[in-house]
Amino acid sequence: MSLVALGMLGYFGRKRYMEGCRIKVVSTEAKASAIVRQTKAEGVVTLYDILHKECPSLTDPQAALMVPTPYLATGILQTIYATLRVRRQDRTSDVVYERELLVMADGGTISLDWFSMDRDNQMQPIALIMSGVGGSSQEHHIRALAKALACSAAGFRVAVVNHRGTARTPITSPRPYDSGFTEDFRTTVKHVKALYASSKLVAIGFSMGANILTKYMGEEGTRCPLACAVAVCCPFDIKVSSAAINESNLLNNHVIQPAVMSTLMRAIRRASHLQVDPAWNLNVERIQQAKRLSELESELMVKISGYSSLDEYYEQSSSANLVDNIQTPFLAINALDDRITPPQGIPTGKFMANPNISLALVPHGGHLGFLTGIPPRIWFIKPIEEFVSAIIR
């Protein structure tokens, strides 16, 4: 084979590979897209306009690509690498938080970790960030996003919402958080709005935190005080996601389940001094011996929430049921090779019907990976910054 032929083969091979890394945005057609704002200078600006004019990372033919780091070319490798480097410290994530404790109506406590580059500016927009199960403000991707938003042109004041019992938050109630429990986040939004009444408020959720955020927005509908929201790796259908995460395989058995269960069981041990409601009828021995997330959900989350079965808990906790009711600009980012929140759980058709919502389908990225370049950097930070900044402009 001649050098010319080899060169042509390499060119077309690379072009085909790059096309396989292209982002696909799912939303309503331009003429049906919801109006985001209308000003004398801009005229009518729709969600479609925001996506196609101000979010090049998602829609520009040259830029809308997520090319995975060469040695992290599969979803499994992306997921493992992201999980193992969760505590990574570097200049992109060197933030110092100021903590605020917030007590809920039932006596439970969550914490808000605040970060801002301009603490004296009371008018700056605010970004709430919520992690997944067992996560916290200390995860690398959370810190990196917090710094990027704070240092952006919009200059966000960031508040990371730490779930009950995470990030060394005091445990003051036996009621844990779960995949469908939105009341803590609802209370947080009201609290932050009361503190900064003149500031625009956006929210970003990851994994389970994305499901809570999405479910909250559907529950609130037209009452939602958020200017916009972004959900990354959202498990819209909890039953589908649970089946994936509880499947016995190398990734789950040695990476995901140990990481999640160690955090949850540590919180349970810290809460052992609290008196539980006898009406919950908990089997403490089964809870203490749980090895997989589904075992813990069945014995703890199901009973505390008053559901009759694990299937009912999954059904009622799934944000897919409420996506139709979202009335605020909303962007979901999901990877097609995500083994934890697989694409068959994404209600794609609903994104084509609701003019307020959009979905970015990324061919590569795994679960909370989306690592590109050498050394690996987090791809989703840029489209999140583009989207939320454009909405609140």
PDB file of C-alpha atoms in Angstrom, residues 64-320:
ATOM      1  CA  ALA A  64     -19.229  20.242  19.866  1.00  0.00           C
ATOM      2  CA  LEU A  65     -17.025  17.208  20.412  1.00  0.00           C
ATOM      3  CA  MET A  66     -16.058  15.216  23.511  1.00  0.00           C
ATOM      4  CA  VAL A  67     -12.946  13.360  22.421  1.00  0.00           C
ATOM      5  CA  PRO A  68     -11.956  11.075  25.296  1.00  0.00           C
ATOM      6  CA  THR A  69      -8.425  10.951  26.627  1.00  0.00           C
ATOM      7  CA  PRO A  70      -6.717   8.245  24.497  1.00  0.00           C
ATOM      8  CA  TYR A  71      -6.024   5.923  27.429  1.00  0.00           C
ATOM      9  CA  LEU A  72      -9.577   6.472  28.787  1.00  0.00           C
ATOM     10  CA  ALA A  73     -11.445   5.584  25.617  1.00  0.00           C
ATOM     11  CA  THR A  74     -14.262   3.536  27.196  1.00  0.00           C
ATOM     12  CA  GLY A  75     -17.027   4.441  29.612  1.00  0.00           C
ATOM     13  CA  ILE A  76     -15.710   1.969  32.185  1.00  0.00           C
ATOM     14  CA  LEU A  77     -12.205   3.467  32.111  1.00  0.00           C
ATOM     15  CA  GLN A  78     -13.636   6.987  32.356  1.00  0.00           C
ATOM     16  CA  THR A  79     -15.758   6.002  35.362  1.00  0.00           C
ATOM     17  CA  ILE A  80     -12.930   4.209  37.182  1.00  0.00           C
ATOM     18  CA  TYR A  81     -10.460   7.038  36.615  1.00  0.00           C
ATOM     19  CA  ALA A  82     -12.955   9.682  37.778  1.00  0.00           C
ATOM     20  CA  THR A  83     -13.768   7.634  40.889  1.00  0.00           C
ATOM     21  CA  LEU A  84     -10.124   7.049  41.807  1.00  0.00           C
ATOM     22  CA  ARG A  85      -9.147  10.713  41.422  1.00  0.00           C
ATOM     23  CA  VAL A  86     -12.097  12.081  43.373  1.00  0.00           C
ATOM     24  CA  ARG A  87      -9.790  13.662  45.988  1.00  0.00           C
ATOM     25  CA  ARG A  88      -7.305  15.059  43.463  1.00  0.00           C
ATOM     26  CA  GLN A  89      -5.844  18.476  44.305  1.00  0.00           C
ATOM     27  CA  ASP A  90      -4.693  20.797  41.520  1.00  0.00           C
ATOM     28  CA  ARG A  91      -4.821  24.437  40.481  1.00  0.00           C
ATOM     29  CA  THR A  92      -8.154  23.973  38.725  1.00  0.00           C
ATOM     30  CA  SER A  93      -9.843  22.927  41.961  1.00  0.00           C
ATOM     31  CA  ASP A  94      -8.017  24.754  44.770  1.00  0.00           C
ATOM     32  CA  VAL A  95     -11.007  26.288  46.520  1.00  0.00           C
ATOM     33  CA  VAL A  96     -11.427  27.178  50.193  1.00  0.00           C
ATOM     34  CA  TYR A  97     -15.008  26.980  51.373  1.00  0.00           C
ATOM     35  CA  GLU A  98     -16.897  28.804  54.091  1.00  0.00           C
ATOM     36  CA  ARG A  99     -19.390  26.474  55.761  1.00  0.00           C
ATOM     37  CA  GLU A 100     -22.961  27.167  56.803  1.00  0.00           C
ATOM     38  CA  LEU A 101     -25.140  24.618  58.598  1.00  0.00           C
ATOM     39  CA  LEU A 102     -28.827  24.559  57.780  1.00  0.00           C
ATOM     40  CA  VAL A 103     -31.323  22.742  60.024  1.00  0.00           C
ATOM     41  CA  MET A 104     -34.374  21.201  58.376  1.00  0.00           C
ATOM     42  CA  ALA A 105     -37.940  21.117  59.723  1.00  0.00           C
ATOM     43  CA  ASP A 106     -37.511  17.529  60.987  1.00  0.00           C
ATOM     44  CA  GLY A 107     -34.310  18.395  62.835  1.00  0.00           C
ATOM     45  CA  GLY A 108     -31.965  17.041  60.185  1.00  0.00           C
ATOM     46  CA  THR A 109     -28.918  19.066  59.152  1.00  0.00           C
ATOM     47  CA  ILE A 110     -27.307  19.750  55.806  1.00  0.00           C
ATOM     48  CA  SER A 111     -24.322  21.967  55.106  1.00  0.00           C
ATOM     49  CA  LEU A 112     -23.669  24.611  52.480  1.00  0.00           C
ATOM     50  CA  ASP A 113     -20.059  25.137  51.470  1.00  0.00           C
ATOM     51  CA  TRP A 114     -19.744  28.628  49.974  1.00  0.00           C
ATOM     52  CA  PHE A 115     -17.060  29.881  47.589  1.00  0.00           C
ATOM     53  CA  SER A 116     -16.753  33.242  45.856  1.00  0.00           C
ATOM     54  CA  MET A 117     -14.046  35.393  44.328  1.00  0.00           C
ATOM     55  CA  ASP A 118     -15.952  38.544  45.336  1.00  0.00           C
ATOM     56  CA  ARG A 119     -17.580  38.031  48.722  1.00  0.00           C
ATOM     57  CA  ASP A 120     -18.679  41.682  49.038  1.00  0.00           C
ATOM     58  CA  ASN A 121     -20.825  41.661  45.899  1.00  0.00           C
ATOM     59  CA  GLN A 122     -24.381  41.022  47.070  1.00  0.00           C
ATOM     60  CA  MET A 123     -25.789  41.107  43.517  1.00  0.00           C
ATOM     61  CA  GLN A 124     -23.682  38.364  41.927  1.00  0.00           C
ATOM     62  CA  PRO A 125     -25.548  35.315  40.584  1.00  0.00           C
ATOM     63  CA  ILE A 126     -25.557  32.188  42.731  1.00  0.00           C
ATOM     64  CA  ALA A 127     -24.915  28.611  41.634  1.00  0.00           C
ATOM     65  CA  LEU A 128     -26.090  25.739  43.821  1.00  0.00           C
ATOM     66  CA  ILE A 129     -24.215  22.479  43.199  1.00  0.00           C
ATOM     67  CA  MET A 130     -25.464  19.107  44.452  1.00  0.00           C
ATOM     68  CA  SER A 131     -23.437  15.882  44.357  1.00  0.00           C
ATOM     69  CA  GLY A 132     -24.494  12.283  43.932  1.00  0.00           C
ATOM     70  CA  VAL A 133     -24.944   9.558  46.537  1.00  0.00           C
ATOM     71  CA  GLY A 134     -22.050   9.549  48.979  1.00  0.00           C
ATOM     72  CA  GLY A 135     -20.527  12.625  47.327  1.00  0.00           C
ATOM     73  CA  SER A 136     -19.747  16.052  48.722  1.00  0.00           C
ATOM     74  CA  SER A 137     -18.155  19.432  48.131  1.00  0.00           C
ATOM     75  CA  GLN A 138     -14.728  17.770  48.375  1.00  0.00           C
ATOM     76  CA  GLU A 139     -15.004  15.783  45.128  1.00  0.00           C
ATOM     77  CA  HIS A 140     -12.637  16.956  42.420  1.00  0.00           C
ATOM     78  CA  HIS A 141     -15.269  17.647  39.770  1.00  0.00           C
ATOM     79  CA  ILE A 142     -17.348  19.643  42.283  1.00  0.00           C
ATOM     80  CA  ARG A 143     -14.376  21.784  43.329  1.00  0.00           C
ATOM     81  CA  ALA A 144     -13.287  22.271  39.727  1.00  0.00           C
ATOM     82  CA  LEU A 145     -16.763  23.390  38.674  1.00  0.00           C
ATOM     83  CA  ALA A 146     -17.058  25.693  41.703  1.00  0.00           C
ATOM     84  CA  LYS A 147     -13.817  27.436  40.821  1.00  0.00           C
ATOM     85  CA  ALA A 148     -14.680  27.703  37.114  1.00  0.00           C
ATOM     86  CA  LEU A 149     -18.060  29.297  37.835  1.00  0.00           C
ATOM     87  CA  ALA A 150     -16.626  31.662  40.446  1.00  0.00           C
ATOM     88  CA  CYS A 151     -13.856  32.749  38.063  1.00  0.00           C
ATOM     89  CA  SER A 152     -16.122  33.042  35.015  1.00  0.00           C
ATOM     90  CA  ALA A 153     -17.175  36.350  33.483  1.00  0.00           C
ATOM     91  CA  ALA A 154     -20.512  36.011  35.274  1.00  0.00           C
ATOM     92  CA  GLY A 155     -18.696  35.683  38.603  1.00  0.00           C
ATOM     93  CA  PHE A 156     -20.965  33.229  40.395  1.00  0.00           C
ATOM     94  CA  ARG A 157     -21.143  32.879  44.147  1.00  0.00           C
ATOM     95  CA  VAL A 158     -21.159  29.097  44.607  1.00  0.00           C
ATOM     96  CA  ALA A 159     -22.861  27.070  47.321  1.00  0.00           C
ATOM     97  CA  VAL A 160     -22.305  23.315  47.353  1.00  0.00           C
ATOM     98  CA  VAL A 161     -25.178  21.459  49.007  1.00  0.00           C
ATOM     99  CA  ASN A 162     -23.879  18.617  51.179  1.00  0.00           C
ATOM    100  CA  HIS A 163     -26.499  15.961  51.893  1.00  0.00           C
ATOM    101  CA  ARG A 164     -27.247  14.800  55.413  1.00  0.00           C
ATOM    102  CA  GLY A 165     -24.277  13.035  56.948  1.00  0.00           C
ATOM    103  CA  THR A 166     -21.821  13.861  54.143  1.00  0.00           C
ATOM    104  CA  ALA A 167     -18.701  16.049  54.242  1.00  0.00           C
ATOM    105  CA  ARG A 168     -18.622  15.803  58.046  1.00  0.00           C
ATOM    106  CA  THR A 169     -22.028  17.421  58.346  1.00  0.00           C
ATOM    107  CA  PRO A 170     -23.469  16.758  61.830  1.00  0.00           C
ATOM    108  CA  ILE A 171     -26.079  13.993  61.882  1.00  0.00           C
ATOM    109  CA  THR A 172     -29.002  15.284  63.913  1.00  0.00           C
ATOM    110  CA  SER A 173     -31.875  13.191  62.562  1.00  0.00           C
ATOM    111  CA  PRO A 174     -32.272   9.463  61.851  1.00  0.00           C
ATOM    112  CA  ARG A 175     -33.919  10.282  58.511  1.00  0.00           C
ATOM    113  CA  PRO A 176     -31.308   9.920  55.708  1.00  0.00           C
ATOM    114  CA  TYR A 177     -31.414  11.493  52.267  1.00  0.00           C
ATOM    115  CA  ASP A 178     -32.414   9.366  49.277  1.00  0.00           C
ATOM    116  CA  SER A 179     -32.832   9.474  45.514  1.00  0.00           C
ATOM    117  CA  GLY A 180     -36.258  11.112  45.543  1.00  0.00           C
ATOM    118  CA  PHE A 181     -36.128  13.227  48.712  1.00  0.00           C
ATOM    119  CA  THR A 182     -36.434  16.838  47.505  1.00  0.00           C
ATOM    120  CA  GLU A 183     -37.436  18.621  50.714  1.00  0.00           C
ATOM    121  CA  ASP A 184     -33.895  19.427  51.847  1.00  0.00           C
ATOM    122  CA  PHE A 185     -33.091  21.030  48.495  1.00  0.00           C
ATOM    123  CA  ARG A 186     -36.398  22.914  48.494  1.00  0.00           C
ATOM    124  CA  THR A 187     -35.582  24.354  51.919  1.00  0.00           C
ATOM    125  CA  THR A 188     -32.085  25.256  50.711  1.00  0.00           C
ATOM    126  CA  VAL A 189     -33.399  27.187  47.709  1.00  0.00           C
ATOM    127  CA  LYS A 190     -35.818  29.155  49.904  1.00  0.00           C
ATOM    128  CA  HIS A 191     -33.027  29.919  52.370  1.00  0.00           C
ATOM    129  CA  VAL A 192     -30.603  31.149  49.706  1.00  0.00           C
ATOM    130  CA  LYS A 193     -33.285  33.256  48.008  1.00  0.00           C
ATOM    131  CA  ALA A 194     -34.061  34.865  51.353  1.00  0.00           C
ATOM    132  CA  LEU A 195     -30.361  35.686  51.867  1.00  0.00           C
ATOM    133  CA  TYR A 196     -29.812  37.041  48.356  1.00  0.00           C
ATOM    134  CA  ALA A 197     -33.200  38.181  47.138  1.00  0.00           C
ATOM    135  CA  SER A 198     -31.775  40.192  44.222  1.00  0.00           C
ATOM    136  CA  SER A 199     -29.470  37.489  42.902  1.00  0.00           C
ATOM    137  CA  LYS A 200     -30.324  35.136  40.068  1.00  0.00           C
ATOM    138  CA  LEU A 201     -30.118  31.512  41.141  1.00  0.00           C
ATOM    139  CA  VAL A 202     -29.046  28.510  39.045  1.00  0.00           C
ATOM    140  CA  ALA A 203     -28.477  24.892  40.062  1.00  0.00           C
ATOM    141  CA  ILE A 204     -26.322  22.005  38.875  1.00  0.00           C
ATOM    142  CA  GLY A 205     -26.827  18.424  40.015  1.00  0.00           C
ATOM    143  CA  PHE A 206     -24.722  15.317  39.514  1.00  0.00           C
ATOM    144  CA  SER A 207     -25.981  11.718  39.408  1.00  0.00           C
ATOM    145  CA  MET A 208     -28.413  11.235  42.317  1.00  0.00           C
ATOM    146  CA  GLY A 209     -28.198  14.970  42.977  1.00  0.00           C
ATOM    147  CA  ALA A 210     -29.254  15.496  39.362  1.00  0.00           C
ATOM    148  CA  ASN A 211     -32.320  13.308  39.926  1.00  0.00           C
ATOM    149  CA  ILE A 212     -33.258  15.271  43.057  1.00  0.00           C
ATOM    150  CA  LEU A 213     -32.805  18.554  41.169  1.00  0.00           C
ATOM    151  CA  THR A 214     -34.831  17.383  38.156  1.00  0.00           C
ATOM    152  CA  LYS A 215     -37.608  15.996  40.344  1.00  0.00           C
ATOM    153  CA  TYR A 216     -37.709  19.227  42.353  1.00  0.00           C
ATOM    154  CA  MET A 217     -38.080  21.318  39.198  1.00  0.00           C
ATOM    155  CA  GLY A 218     -40.949  19.141  37.984  1.00  0.00           C
ATOM    156  CA  GLU A 219     -42.671  19.357  41.364  1.00  0.00           C
ATOM    157  CA  GLU A 220     -42.328  23.134  41.440  1.00  0.00           C
ATOM    158  CA  GLY A 221     -43.391  23.730  37.823  1.00  0.00           C
ATOM    159  CA  THR A 222     -44.148  27.435  37.252  1.00  0.00           C
ATOM    160  CA  ARG A 223     -43.306  28.201  40.914  1.00  0.00           C
ATOM    161  CA  CYS A 224     -39.645  27.211  40.469  1.00  0.00           C
ATOM    162  CA  PRO A 225     -37.437  30.151  41.559  1.00  0.00           C
ATOM    163  CA  LEU A 226     -34.383  28.922  39.651  1.00  0.00           C
ATOM    164  CA  ALA A 227     -33.308  30.802  36.533  1.00  0.00           C
ATOM    165  CA  CYS A 228     -32.094  27.519  35.014  1.00  0.00           C
ATOM    166  CA  ALA A 229     -30.610  24.155  35.909  1.00  0.00           C
ATOM    167  CA  VAL A 230     -28.194  21.540  34.576  1.00  0.00           C
ATOM    168  CA  ALA A 231     -28.384  17.814  35.393  1.00  0.00           C
ATOM    169  CA  VAL A 232     -25.292  15.708  34.690  1.00  0.00           C
ATOM    170  CA  CYS A 233     -25.578  11.898  34.483  1.00  0.00           C
ATOM    171  CA  CYS A 234     -29.128  12.021  35.785  1.00  0.00           C
ATOM    172  CA  PRO A 235     -30.663   8.580  36.547  1.00  0.00           C
ATOM    173  CA  PHE A 236     -34.100   9.626  35.317  1.00  0.00           C
ATOM    174  CA  ASP A 237     -35.462   6.100  35.791  1.00  0.00           C
ATOM    175  CA  ILE A 238     -34.189   4.920  39.183  1.00  0.00           C
ATOM    176  CA  LYS A 239     -35.208   1.318  38.525  1.00  0.00           C
ATOM    177  CA  VAL A 240     -33.066   1.169  35.387  1.00  0.00           C
ATOM    178  CA  SER A 241     -30.133   2.828  37.131  1.00  0.00           C
ATOM    179  CA  SER A 242     -30.468   0.620  40.211  1.00  0.00           C
ATOM    180  CA  ALA A 243     -30.440  -2.526  38.077  1.00  0.00           C
ATOM    181  CA  ALA A 244     -27.257  -1.277  36.429  1.00  0.00           C
ATOM    182  CA  ILE A 245     -25.444  -0.352  39.633  1.00  0.00           C
ATOM    183  CA  ASN A 246     -26.457  -3.568  41.429  1.00  0.00           C
ATOM    184  CA  GLU A 247     -25.427  -5.859  38.580  1.00  0.00           C
ATOM    185  CA  SER A 248     -22.539  -8.085  39.575  1.00  0.00           C
ATOM    186  CA  ASN A 249     -19.546  -7.063  37.471  1.00  0.00           C
ATOM    187  CA  LEU A 250     -15.983  -5.809  37.887  1.00  0.00           C
ATOM    188  CA  LEU A 251     -16.895  -2.111  37.875  1.00  0.00           C
ATOM    189  CA  ASN A 252     -19.704  -2.412  40.422  1.00  0.00           C
ATOM    190  CA  ASN A 253     -18.144  -5.033  42.692  1.00  0.00           C
ATOM    191  CA  HIS A 254     -14.741  -3.396  43.042  1.00  0.00           C
ATOM    192  CA  VAL A 255     -15.281   0.332  42.372  1.00  0.00           C
ATOM    193  CA  ILE A 256     -18.821   1.725  42.550  1.00  0.00           C
ATOM    194  CA  GLN A 257     -20.475  -0.363  45.272  1.00  0.00           C
ATOM    195  CA  PRO A 258     -17.516  -0.187  47.700  1.00  0.00           C
ATOM    196  CA  ALA A 259     -17.203   3.585  47.231  1.00  0.00           C
ATOM    197  CA  VAL A 260     -20.923   4.258  47.749  1.00  0.00           C
ATOM    198  CA  MET A 261     -21.507   1.748  50.546  1.00  0.00           C
ATOM    199  CA  SER A 262     -18.484   2.770  52.599  1.00  0.00           C
ATOM    200  CA  THR A 263     -19.748   6.358  52.707  1.00  0.00           C
ATOM    201  CA  LEU A 264     -23.344   5.401  53.523  1.00  0.00           C
ATOM    202  CA  MET A 265     -22.419   2.851  56.174  1.00  0.00           C
ATOM    203  CA  ARG A 266     -20.083   5.335  57.819  1.00  0.00           C
ATOM    204  CA  ALA A 267     -22.971   7.804  58.069  1.00  0.00           C
ATOM    205  CA  ILE A 268     -25.233   5.093  59.497  1.00  0.00           C
ATOM    206  CA  ARG A 269     -22.683   4.308  62.197  1.00  0.00           C
ATOM    207  CA  ARG A 270     -22.416   8.003  63.030  1.00  0.00           C
ATOM    208  CA  ALA A 271     -26.204   8.113  63.461  1.00  0.00           C
ATOM    209  CA  SER A 272     -26.374   5.113  65.791  1.00  0.00           C
ATOM    210  CA  HIS A 273     -26.928   7.320  68.843  1.00  0.00           C
ATOM    211  CA  LEU A 274     -30.214   8.696  67.478  1.00  0.00           C
ATOM    212  CA  GLN A 275     -33.625   7.288  68.385  1.00  0.00           C
ATOM    213  CA  VAL A 276     -35.481   5.984  65.321  1.00  0.00           C
ATOM    214  CA  ASP A 277     -39.242   6.018  64.892  1.00  0.00           C
ATOM    215  CA  PRO A 278     -40.612   2.593  65.959  1.00  0.00           C
ATOM    216  CA  ALA A 279     -43.226   2.902  63.219  1.00  0.00           C
ATOM    217  CA  TRP A 280     -40.452   2.469  60.631  1.00  0.00           C
ATOM    218  CA  ASN A 281     -40.000  -1.136  61.817  1.00  0.00           C
ATOM    219  CA  LEU A 282     -36.349  -1.194  60.789  1.00  0.00           C
ATOM    220  CA  ASN A 283     -34.277  -4.361  60.986  1.00  0.00           C
ATOM    221  CA  VAL A 284     -31.034  -2.917  62.344  1.00  0.00           C
ATOM    222  CA  GLU A 285     -29.107  -6.150  61.816  1.00  0.00           C
ATOM    223  CA  ARG A 286     -30.007  -6.268  58.109  1.00  0.00           C
ATOM    224  CA  ILE A 287     -29.011  -2.629  57.709  1.00  0.00           C
ATOM    225  CA  GLN A 288     -25.641  -3.208  59.357  1.00  0.00           C
ATOM    226  CA  GLN A 289     -24.982  -6.298  57.219  1.00  0.00           C
ATOM    227  CA  ALA A 290     -25.982  -4.693  53.894  1.00  0.00           C
ATOM    228  CA  LYS A 291     -23.308  -5.141  51.228  1.00  0.00           C
ATOM    229  CA  ARG A 292     -25.051  -3.611  48.220  1.00  0.00           C
ATOM    230  CA  LEU A 293     -27.021  -0.420  47.715  1.00  0.00           C
ATOM    231  CA  SER A 294     -30.251  -2.261  46.866  1.00  0.00           C
ATOM    232  CA  GLU A 295     -30.118  -4.110  50.213  1.00  0.00           C
ATOM    233  CA  LEU A 296     -29.793  -0.826  52.074  1.00  0.00           C
ATOM    234  CA  GLU A 297     -32.547   0.830  50.040  1.00  0.00           C
ATOM    235  CA  SER A 298     -34.915  -2.084  50.644  1.00  0.00           C
ATOM    236  CA  GLU A 299     -34.455  -2.089  54.418  1.00  0.00           C
ATOM    237  CA  LEU A 300     -33.954   1.623  55.079  1.00  0.00           C
ATOM    238  CA  MET A 301     -35.167   4.016  52.353  1.00  0.00           C
ATOM    239  CA  VAL A 302     -38.309   2.030  51.508  1.00  0.00           C
ATOM    240  CA  LYS A 303     -39.474   1.761  55.117  1.00  0.00           C
ATOM    241  CA  ILE A 304     -38.623   5.304  56.181  1.00  0.00           C
ATOM    242  CA  SER A 305     -40.408   6.774  53.149  1.00  0.00           C
ATOM    243  CA  GLY A 306     -43.475   4.614  53.755  1.00  0.00           C
ATOM    244  CA  TYR A 307     -43.397   2.686  50.488  1.00  0.00           C
ATOM    245  CA  SER A 308     -44.706  -0.860  50.193  1.00  0.00           C
ATOM    246  CA  SER A 309     -41.849  -2.177  48.057  1.00  0.00           C
ATOM    247  CA  LEU A 310     -38.531  -1.367  46.445  1.00  0.00           C
ATOM    248  CA  ASP A 311     -40.253  -1.040  43.062  1.00  0.00           C
ATOM    249  CA  GLU A 312     -42.646   1.566  44.462  1.00  0.00           C
ATOM    250  CA  TYR A 313     -39.699   3.483  45.927  1.00  0.00           C
ATOM    251  CA  TYR A 314     -37.961   3.460  42.536  1.00  0.00           C
ATOM    252  CA  GLU A 315     -41.115   4.547  40.703  1.00  0.00           C
ATOM    253  CA  GLN A 316     -41.933   7.410  43.053  1.00  0.00           C
ATOM    254  CA  SER A 317     -38.327   8.607  43.216  1.00  0.00           C
ATOM    255  CA  SER A 318     -37.757   8.733  39.450  1.00  0.00           C
ATOM    256  CA  SER A 319     -37.539  12.232  37.992  1.00  0.00           C
ATOM    257  CA  ALA A 320     -38.632  10.908  34.570  1.00  0.00           C
TER     258      ALA A 320
END
